């Protein structure tokens, strides 16, 4: 029992580390930059202009191609890794202000964020090492390989279902403004709080739409045994563009993703870390 308490105390001290907090706040800035570029690539797709992959890896490659771009990419990677460590510790021993089921759900959410931030950090490290090839092609190859194994199509379908569920969850999270409970709203002016609410709502809803469509494409790929349809966010955005009024819808999604990028900048200042 004492060993467990000592481990929790150590984890709690690490979570409250000033350096970890600083790196996590840097991570939010990097996360915001990535989403702003992601939004720019989505706008290019909306208007039919040639663009890199319309996903986060495409945004990171765009950053890396600029002067001092690789330095910025590795800085973003370190910040995202710090965010992953922070959320892992929150999943393990955090959210003590919550009680009962509420704390359980918050810890589960932190575990999910840990995986998301780890994925982004890993993608940034790959781009920094210039080892990241076309992410859509990688996903297609991985999906095709998974489908060849026993029960692989079920596994791919479950992944798609999980991604679609995350999309729905993000939409709901944004609409009910659940994100506000993690912000220091008491330190905001009324105008800043109103701006934060609008950016957060638009950002989470737009991200949810993109992830939801991506998940549905993966489910369709599993049902039809067609790995080419499982090409992640890039294909989701292009699929949205090809629908009736798709250009308008994709433009709105892109603007929403840009709003999430700006929301990340505000989180860097006001997030409870």
mmCIF file of C-alpha atoms in Angstrom, residues 5-270:
data_model
loop_
_atom_site.group_PDB
_atom_site.id
_atom_site.type_symbol
_atom_site.label_atom_id
_atom_site.label_comp_id
_atom_site.label_asym_id
_atom_site.label_seq_id
_atom_site.Cartn_x
_atom_site.Cartn_y
_atom_site.Cartn_z
ATOM 1 C CA UNK A 5 1.187 5.752 -2.370
ATOM 2 C CA UNK A 6 4.852 6.545 -2.970
ATOM 3 C CA UNK A 7 4.411 5.860 -6.694
ATOM 4 C CA UNK A 8 1.339 8.113 -6.802
ATOM 5 C CA UNK A 9 3.177 10.851 -4.908
ATOM 6 C CA UNK A 10 6.124 10.646 -7.331
ATOM 7 C CA UNK A 11 3.781 10.754 -10.321
ATOM 8 C CA UNK A 12 1.929 13.713 -8.806
ATOM 9 C CA UNK A 13 5.186 15.647 -8.255
ATOM 10 C CA UNK A 14 6.220 14.909 -11.842
ATOM 11 C CA UNK A 15 2.845 16.080 -13.147
ATOM 12 C CA UNK A 16 3.277 19.333 -11.229
ATOM 13 C CA UNK A 17 6.825 19.875 -12.494
ATOM 14 C CA UNK A 18 7.432 23.423 -13.691
ATOM 15 C CA UNK A 19 9.487 22.161 -16.629
ATOM 16 C CA UNK A 20 6.809 19.693 -17.688
ATOM 17 C CA UNK A 21 4.207 22.460 -17.522
ATOM 18 C CA UNK A 22 6.382 24.769 -19.623
ATOM 19 C CA UNK A 23 7.007 22.091 -22.268
ATOM 20 C CA UNK A 24 3.322 21.165 -22.341
ATOM 21 C CA UNK A 25 2.378 24.806 -22.963
ATOM 22 C CA UNK A 26 4.947 24.922 -25.779
ATOM 23 C CA UNK A 27 3.301 21.758 -27.077
ATOM 24 C CA UNK A 28 -0.071 23.500 -27.248
ATOM 25 C CA UNK A 29 1.478 26.242 -29.384
ATOM 26 C CA UNK A 30 2.984 23.638 -31.709
ATOM 27 C CA UNK A 31 -0.319 21.757 -31.793
ATOM 28 C CA UNK A 32 -2.022 24.988 -32.807
ATOM 29 C CA UNK A 33 0.467 25.688 -35.597
ATOM 30 C CA UNK A 34 -0.037 22.170 -36.980
ATOM 31 C CA UNK A 35 -3.809 22.651 -37.044
ATOM 32 C CA UNK A 36 -3.555 26.037 -38.751
ATOM 33 C CA UNK A 37 -1.471 24.462 -41.513
ATOM 34 C CA UNK A 38 -3.833 21.488 -41.596
ATOM 35 C CA UNK A 39 -6.668 23.974 -42.180
ATOM 36 C CA UNK A 40 -4.690 25.659 -44.972
ATOM 37 C CA UNK A 41 -4.163 22.308 -46.719
ATOM 38 C CA UNK A 42 -7.877 21.545 -46.333
ATOM 39 C CA UNK A 43 -8.717 24.884 -48.003
ATOM 40 C CA UNK A 44 -6.402 23.991 -50.885
ATOM 41 C CA UNK A 45 -8.234 20.694 -51.265
ATOM 42 C CA UNK A 46 -11.579 22.519 -51.141
ATOM 43 C CA UNK A 47 -10.609 24.732 -54.085
ATOM 44 C CA UNK A 48 -8.952 21.949 -56.078
ATOM 45 C CA UNK A 49 -5.390 23.238 -55.796
ATOM 46 C CA UNK A 50 -2.426 20.826 -55.657
ATOM 47 C CA UNK A 51 -1.497 20.165 -52.020
ATOM 48 C CA UNK A 52 0.357 17.745 -49.794
ATOM 49 C CA UNK A 53 -1.672 15.278 -47.794
ATOM 50 C CA UNK A 54 -4.506 17.142 -46.119
ATOM 51 C CA UNK A 55 -3.657 15.800 -42.697
ATOM 52 C CA UNK A 56 -1.345 16.530 -39.797
ATOM 53 C CA UNK A 57 1.688 14.811 -41.327
ATOM 54 C CA UNK A 58 1.260 16.962 -44.444
ATOM 55 C CA UNK A 59 1.172 20.035 -42.212
ATOM 56 C CA UNK A 60 4.365 18.936 -40.437
ATOM 57 C CA UNK A 61 6.129 18.335 -43.761
ATOM 58 C CA UNK A 62 5.080 21.841 -44.834
ATOM 59 C CA UNK A 63 6.706 23.211 -41.662
ATOM 60 C CA UNK A 64 9.863 21.135 -42.178
ATOM 61 C CA UNK A 65 10.307 22.534 -45.691
ATOM 62 C CA UNK A 66 10.635 26.107 -44.398
ATOM 63 C CA UNK A 67 13.874 27.797 -43.210
ATOM 64 C CA UNK A 68 14.633 26.449 -39.727
ATOM 65 C CA UNK A 69 11.619 24.216 -40.267
ATOM 66 C CA UNK A 70 13.227 21.063 -38.899
ATOM 67 C CA UNK A 71 14.157 22.873 -35.696
ATOM 68 C CA UNK A 72 10.514 23.930 -35.312
ATOM 69 C CA UNK A 73 9.311 20.379 -36.028
ATOM 70 C CA UNK A 74 11.561 18.848 -33.364
ATOM 71 C CA UNK A 75 10.464 21.564 -30.907
ATOM 72 C CA UNK A 76 6.848 20.661 -31.633
ATOM 73 C CA UNK A 77 7.686 16.971 -31.177
ATOM 74 C CA UNK A 78 9.255 17.577 -27.760
ATOM 75 C CA UNK A 79 6.288 19.704 -26.680
ATOM 76 C CA UNK A 80 3.815 17.043 -27.820
ATOM 77 C CA UNK A 81 5.795 14.372 -25.989
ATOM 78 C CA UNK A 82 5.603 16.496 -22.829
ATOM 79 C CA UNK A 83 1.831 16.789 -23.349
ATOM 80 C CA UNK A 84 1.631 12.987 -23.668
ATOM 81 C CA UNK A 85 3.596 12.478 -20.434
ATOM 82 C CA UNK A 86 1.415 15.029 -18.624
ATOM 83 C CA UNK A 87 -1.807 13.334 -19.768
ATOM 84 C CA UNK A 88 -0.433 9.867 -18.941
ATOM 85 C CA UNK A 89 0.210 11.037 -15.386
ATOM 86 C CA UNK A 90 -3.267 12.569 -15.259
ATOM 87 C CA UNK A 91 -4.691 9.222 -16.387
ATOM 88 C CA UNK A 92 -2.717 7.436 -13.660
ATOM 89 C CA UNK A 93 -3.207 9.654 -10.609
ATOM 90 C CA UNK A 94 -4.832 12.909 -11.729
ATOM 91 C CA UNK A 95 -8.287 14.507 -11.748
ATOM 92 C CA UNK A 96 -8.522 14.273 -7.953
ATOM 93 C CA UNK A 97 -11.007 17.141 -7.842
ATOM 94 C CA UNK A 98 -13.493 14.850 -9.602
ATOM 95 C CA UNK A 99 -15.451 12.147 -7.790
ATOM 96 C CA UNK A 100 -16.818 8.735 -8.708
ATOM 97 C CA UNK A 101 -17.680 8.069 -12.340
ATOM 98 C CA UNK A 102 -16.698 11.603 -13.328
ATOM 99 C CA UNK A 103 -13.096 10.973 -12.289
ATOM 100 C CA UNK A 104 -13.072 7.615 -14.065
ATOM 101 C CA UNK A 105 -14.232 9.195 -17.322
ATOM 102 C CA UNK A 106 -11.752 12.052 -17.031
ATOM 103 C CA UNK A 107 -8.902 9.585 -16.496
ATOM 104 C CA UNK A 108 -10.048 7.534 -19.489
ATOM 105 C CA UNK A 109 -10.168 10.741 -21.556
ATOM 106 C CA UNK A 110 -6.619 11.582 -20.429
ATOM 107 C CA UNK A 111 -5.488 8.112 -21.513
ATOM 108 C CA UNK A 112 -7.011 8.774 -24.935
ATOM 109 C CA UNK A 113 -5.286 12.152 -25.178
ATOM 110 C CA UNK A 114 -2.008 10.449 -24.267
ATOM 111 C CA UNK A 115 -2.309 8.217 -27.321
ATOM 112 C CA UNK A 116 -3.232 11.159 -29.567
ATOM 113 C CA UNK A 117 -0.283 13.276 -28.417
ATOM 114 C CA UNK A 118 2.090 10.302 -28.682
ATOM 115 C CA UNK A 119 0.921 9.735 -32.258
ATOM 116 C CA UNK A 120 1.520 13.375 -33.166
ATOM 117 C CA UNK A 121 4.916 13.375 -31.442
ATOM 118 C CA UNK A 122 5.913 10.185 -33.292
ATOM 119 C CA UNK A 123 4.746 11.678 -36.608
ATOM 120 C CA UNK A 124 6.769 14.839 -35.928
ATOM 121 C CA UNK A 125 9.887 12.801 -35.109
ATOM 122 C CA UNK A 126 9.444 10.846 -38.359
ATOM 123 C CA UNK A 127 9.136 14.060 -40.362
ATOM 124 C CA UNK A 128 12.209 15.456 -38.600
ATOM 125 C CA UNK A 129 14.186 12.355 -39.588
ATOM 126 C CA UNK A 130 12.795 12.672 -43.133
ATOM 127 C CA UNK A 131 11.483 9.146 -42.816
ATOM 128 C CA UNK A 132 7.807 9.973 -43.309
ATOM 129 C CA UNK A 133 6.556 8.929 -46.720
ATOM 130 C CA UNK A 134 3.012 9.572 -47.881
ATOM 131 C CA UNK A 135 0.871 8.862 -44.814
ATOM 132 C CA UNK A 136 -2.186 7.930 -46.859
ATOM 133 C CA UNK A 137 -0.177 5.302 -48.762
ATOM 134 C CA UNK A 138 1.203 3.976 -45.468
ATOM 135 C CA UNK A 139 -2.279 3.656 -44.029
ATOM 136 C CA UNK A 140 -3.549 1.929 -47.187
ATOM 137 C CA UNK A 141 -0.680 -0.595 -47.067
ATOM 138 C CA UNK A 142 -1.207 -1.227 -43.352
ATOM 139 C CA UNK A 143 -4.962 -1.677 -43.834
ATOM 140 C CA UNK A 144 -4.418 -4.040 -46.766
ATOM 141 C CA UNK A 145 -1.999 -6.135 -44.714
ATOM 142 C CA UNK A 146 -4.418 -6.249 -41.786
ATOM 143 C CA UNK A 147 -7.236 -7.406 -44.044
ATOM 144 C CA UNK A 148 -5.156 -10.341 -45.228
ATOM 145 C CA UNK A 149 -4.927 -11.808 -41.715
ATOM 146 C CA UNK A 150 -7.592 -13.895 -40.029
ATOM 147 C CA UNK A 151 -10.230 -11.604 -38.635
ATOM 148 C CA UNK A 152 -8.332 -8.643 -40.073
ATOM 149 C CA UNK A 153 -11.380 -7.099 -41.702
ATOM 150 C CA UNK A 154 -13.179 -7.161 -38.361
ATOM 151 C CA UNK A 155 -10.191 -5.487 -36.715
ATOM 152 C CA UNK A 156 -10.033 -2.778 -39.397
ATOM 153 C CA UNK A 157 -13.780 -2.281 -39.081
ATOM 154 C CA UNK A 158 -13.482 -1.886 -35.302
ATOM 155 C CA UNK A 159 -10.704 0.693 -35.777
ATOM 156 C CA UNK A 160 -12.965 2.614 -38.145
ATOM 157 C CA UNK A 161 -15.861 2.340 -35.711
ATOM 158 C CA UNK A 162 -13.646 3.633 -32.907
ATOM 159 C CA UNK A 163 -12.490 6.563 -35.033
ATOM 160 C CA UNK A 164 -16.075 7.400 -35.987
ATOM 161 C CA UNK A 165 -17.053 7.238 -32.303
ATOM 162 C CA UNK A 166 -14.216 9.628 -31.445
ATOM 163 C CA UNK A 167 -15.560 11.967 -34.118
ATOM 164 C CA UNK A 168 -19.047 11.901 -32.591
ATOM 165 C CA UNK A 169 -17.529 12.394 -29.148
ATOM 166 C CA UNK A 170 -15.566 15.443 -30.304
ATOM 167 C CA UNK A 171 -18.709 16.996 -31.794
ATOM 168 C CA UNK A 172 -20.635 16.487 -28.541
ATOM 169 C CA UNK A 173 -17.646 17.673 -26.490
ATOM 170 C CA UNK A 174 -17.599 20.902 -28.474
ATOM 171 C CA UNK A 175 -21.343 21.500 -28.473
ATOM 172 C CA UNK A 176 -21.712 21.122 -24.681
ATOM 173 C CA UNK A 177 -18.485 23.103 -24.189
ATOM 174 C CA UNK A 178 -16.994 20.445 -21.942
ATOM 175 C CA UNK A 179 -13.549 21.873 -22.672
ATOM 176 C CA UNK A 180 -14.273 24.863 -20.408
ATOM 177 C CA UNK A 181 -13.828 22.827 -17.230
ATOM 178 C CA UNK A 182 -10.142 22.366 -18.112
ATOM 179 C CA UNK A 183 -9.507 26.097 -18.562
ATOM 180 C CA UNK A 184 -8.745 28.866 -16.087
ATOM 181 C CA UNK A 185 -11.851 30.779 -17.104
ATOM 182 C CA UNK A 186 -11.655 32.886 -13.933
ATOM 183 C CA UNK A 187 -8.485 34.505 -15.281
ATOM 184 C CA UNK A 188 -10.127 35.460 -18.575
ATOM 185 C CA UNK A 189 -11.807 38.718 -19.413
ATOM 186 C CA UNK A 190 -15.442 38.381 -20.600
ATOM 187 C CA UNK A 191 -14.398 38.944 -24.230
ATOM 188 C CA UNK A 192 -11.585 36.382 -24.027
ATOM 189 C CA UNK A 193 -13.922 33.813 -22.494
ATOM 190 C CA UNK A 194 -16.515 34.385 -25.222
ATOM 191 C CA UNK A 195 -13.840 34.072 -27.913
ATOM 192 C CA UNK A 196 -12.488 30.908 -26.307
ATOM 193 C CA UNK A 197 -15.946 29.319 -26.202
ATOM 194 C CA UNK A 198 -16.600 30.089 -29.865
ATOM 195 C CA UNK A 199 -13.201 28.867 -31.057
ATOM 196 C CA UNK A 200 -13.389 25.718 -28.920
ATOM 197 C CA UNK A 201 -16.899 24.837 -30.085
ATOM 198 C CA UNK A 202 -16.133 25.397 -33.779
ATOM 199 C CA UNK A 203 -12.803 23.576 -33.481
ATOM 200 C CA UNK A 204 -14.029 20.438 -31.760
ATOM 201 C CA UNK A 205 -17.111 20.128 -33.984
ATOM 202 C CA UNK A 206 -15.017 20.491 -37.158
ATOM 203 C CA UNK A 207 -12.412 17.992 -35.988
ATOM 204 C CA UNK A 208 -15.204 15.612 -35.054
ATOM 205 C CA UNK A 209 -16.693 15.829 -38.555
ATOM 206 C CA UNK A 210 -13.304 15.103 -40.164
ATOM 207 C CA UNK A 211 -12.536 12.156 -37.871
ATOM 208 C CA UNK A 212 -16.076 10.798 -38.209
ATOM 209 C CA UNK A 213 -15.869 10.731 -42.014
ATOM 210 C CA UNK A 214 -12.416 9.156 -41.831
ATOM 211 C CA UNK A 215 -13.771 6.419 -39.571
ATOM 212 C CA UNK A 216 -16.692 5.761 -41.922
ATOM 213 C CA UNK A 217 -14.288 5.401 -44.868
ATOM 214 C CA UNK A 218 -12.293 2.798 -42.943
ATOM 215 C CA UNK A 219 -15.502 0.904 -42.115
ATOM 216 C CA UNK A 220 -16.492 0.953 -45.814
ATOM 217 C CA UNK A 221 -13.013 -0.325 -46.706
ATOM 218 C CA UNK A 222 -13.420 -3.225 -44.280
ATOM 219 C CA UNK A 223 -16.909 -4.115 -45.525
ATOM 220 C CA UNK A 224 -15.936 -3.920 -49.215
ATOM 221 C CA UNK A 225 -12.409 -5.323 -48.740
ATOM 222 C CA UNK A 226 -11.004 -2.198 -50.409
ATOM 223 C CA UNK A 227 -7.872 -0.788 -48.677
ATOM 224 C CA UNK A 228 -7.761 2.127 -51.150
ATOM 225 C CA UNK A 229 -10.783 3.627 -49.406
ATOM 226 C CA UNK A 230 -9.004 3.656 -46.026
ATOM 227 C CA UNK A 231 -6.768 6.667 -46.541
ATOM 228 C CA UNK A 232 -7.318 8.683 -43.400
ATOM 229 C CA UNK A 233 -8.105 12.357 -42.994
ATOM 230 C CA UNK A 234 -6.825 13.341 -46.427
ATOM 231 C CA UNK A 235 -9.365 11.090 -48.154
ATOM 232 C CA UNK A 236 -12.070 12.164 -45.695
ATOM 233 C CA UNK A 237 -11.608 15.800 -46.700
ATOM 234 C CA UNK A 238 -11.558 14.955 -50.402
ATOM 235 C CA UNK A 239 -14.689 12.826 -49.994
ATOM 236 C CA UNK A 240 -16.450 15.725 -48.276
ATOM 237 C CA UNK A 241 -15.386 18.065 -51.100
ATOM 238 C CA UNK A 242 -16.921 15.740 -53.719
ATOM 239 C CA UNK A 243 -20.406 15.876 -52.175
ATOM 240 C CA UNK A 244 -23.194 18.292 -53.080
ATOM 241 C CA UNK A 245 -22.123 21.702 -51.730
ATOM 242 C CA UNK A 246 -18.912 19.919 -50.722
ATOM 243 C CA UNK A 247 -16.680 22.915 -51.395
ATOM 244 C CA UNK A 248 -18.719 25.056 -49.011
ATOM 245 C CA UNK A 249 -18.854 22.298 -46.368
ATOM 246 C CA UNK A 250 -15.115 21.613 -46.587
ATOM 247 C CA UNK A 251 -14.368 25.321 -46.370
ATOM 248 C CA UNK A 252 -16.429 25.511 -43.179
ATOM 249 C CA UNK A 253 -14.600 22.474 -41.759
ATOM 250 C CA UNK A 254 -11.244 24.048 -42.667
ATOM 251 C CA UNK A 255 -12.211 27.281 -40.927
ATOM 252 C CA UNK A 256 -13.301 25.257 -37.900
ATOM 253 C CA UNK A 257 -9.960 23.435 -37.801
ATOM 254 C CA UNK A 258 -8.230 26.824 -37.990
ATOM 255 C CA UNK A 259 -10.410 27.898 -35.056
ATOM 256 C CA UNK A 260 -9.129 24.876 -33.127
ATOM 257 C CA UNK A 261 -5.571 25.963 -33.906
ATOM 258 C CA UNK A 262 -6.274 29.397 -32.415
ATOM 259 C CA UNK A 263 -8.018 27.715 -29.480
ATOM 260 C CA UNK A 264 -4.775 25.781 -28.828
ATOM 261 C CA UNK A 265 -2.908 29.090 -28.488
ATOM 262 C CA UNK A 266 -5.417 30.158 -25.823
ATOM 263 C CA UNK A 267 -5.031 26.771 -24.120
ATOM 264 C CA UNK A 268 -1.301 27.389 -23.943
ATOM 265 C CA UNK A 269 -2.081 30.351 -21.698
ATOM 266 C CA UNK A 270 -5.197 29.252 -19.826
#
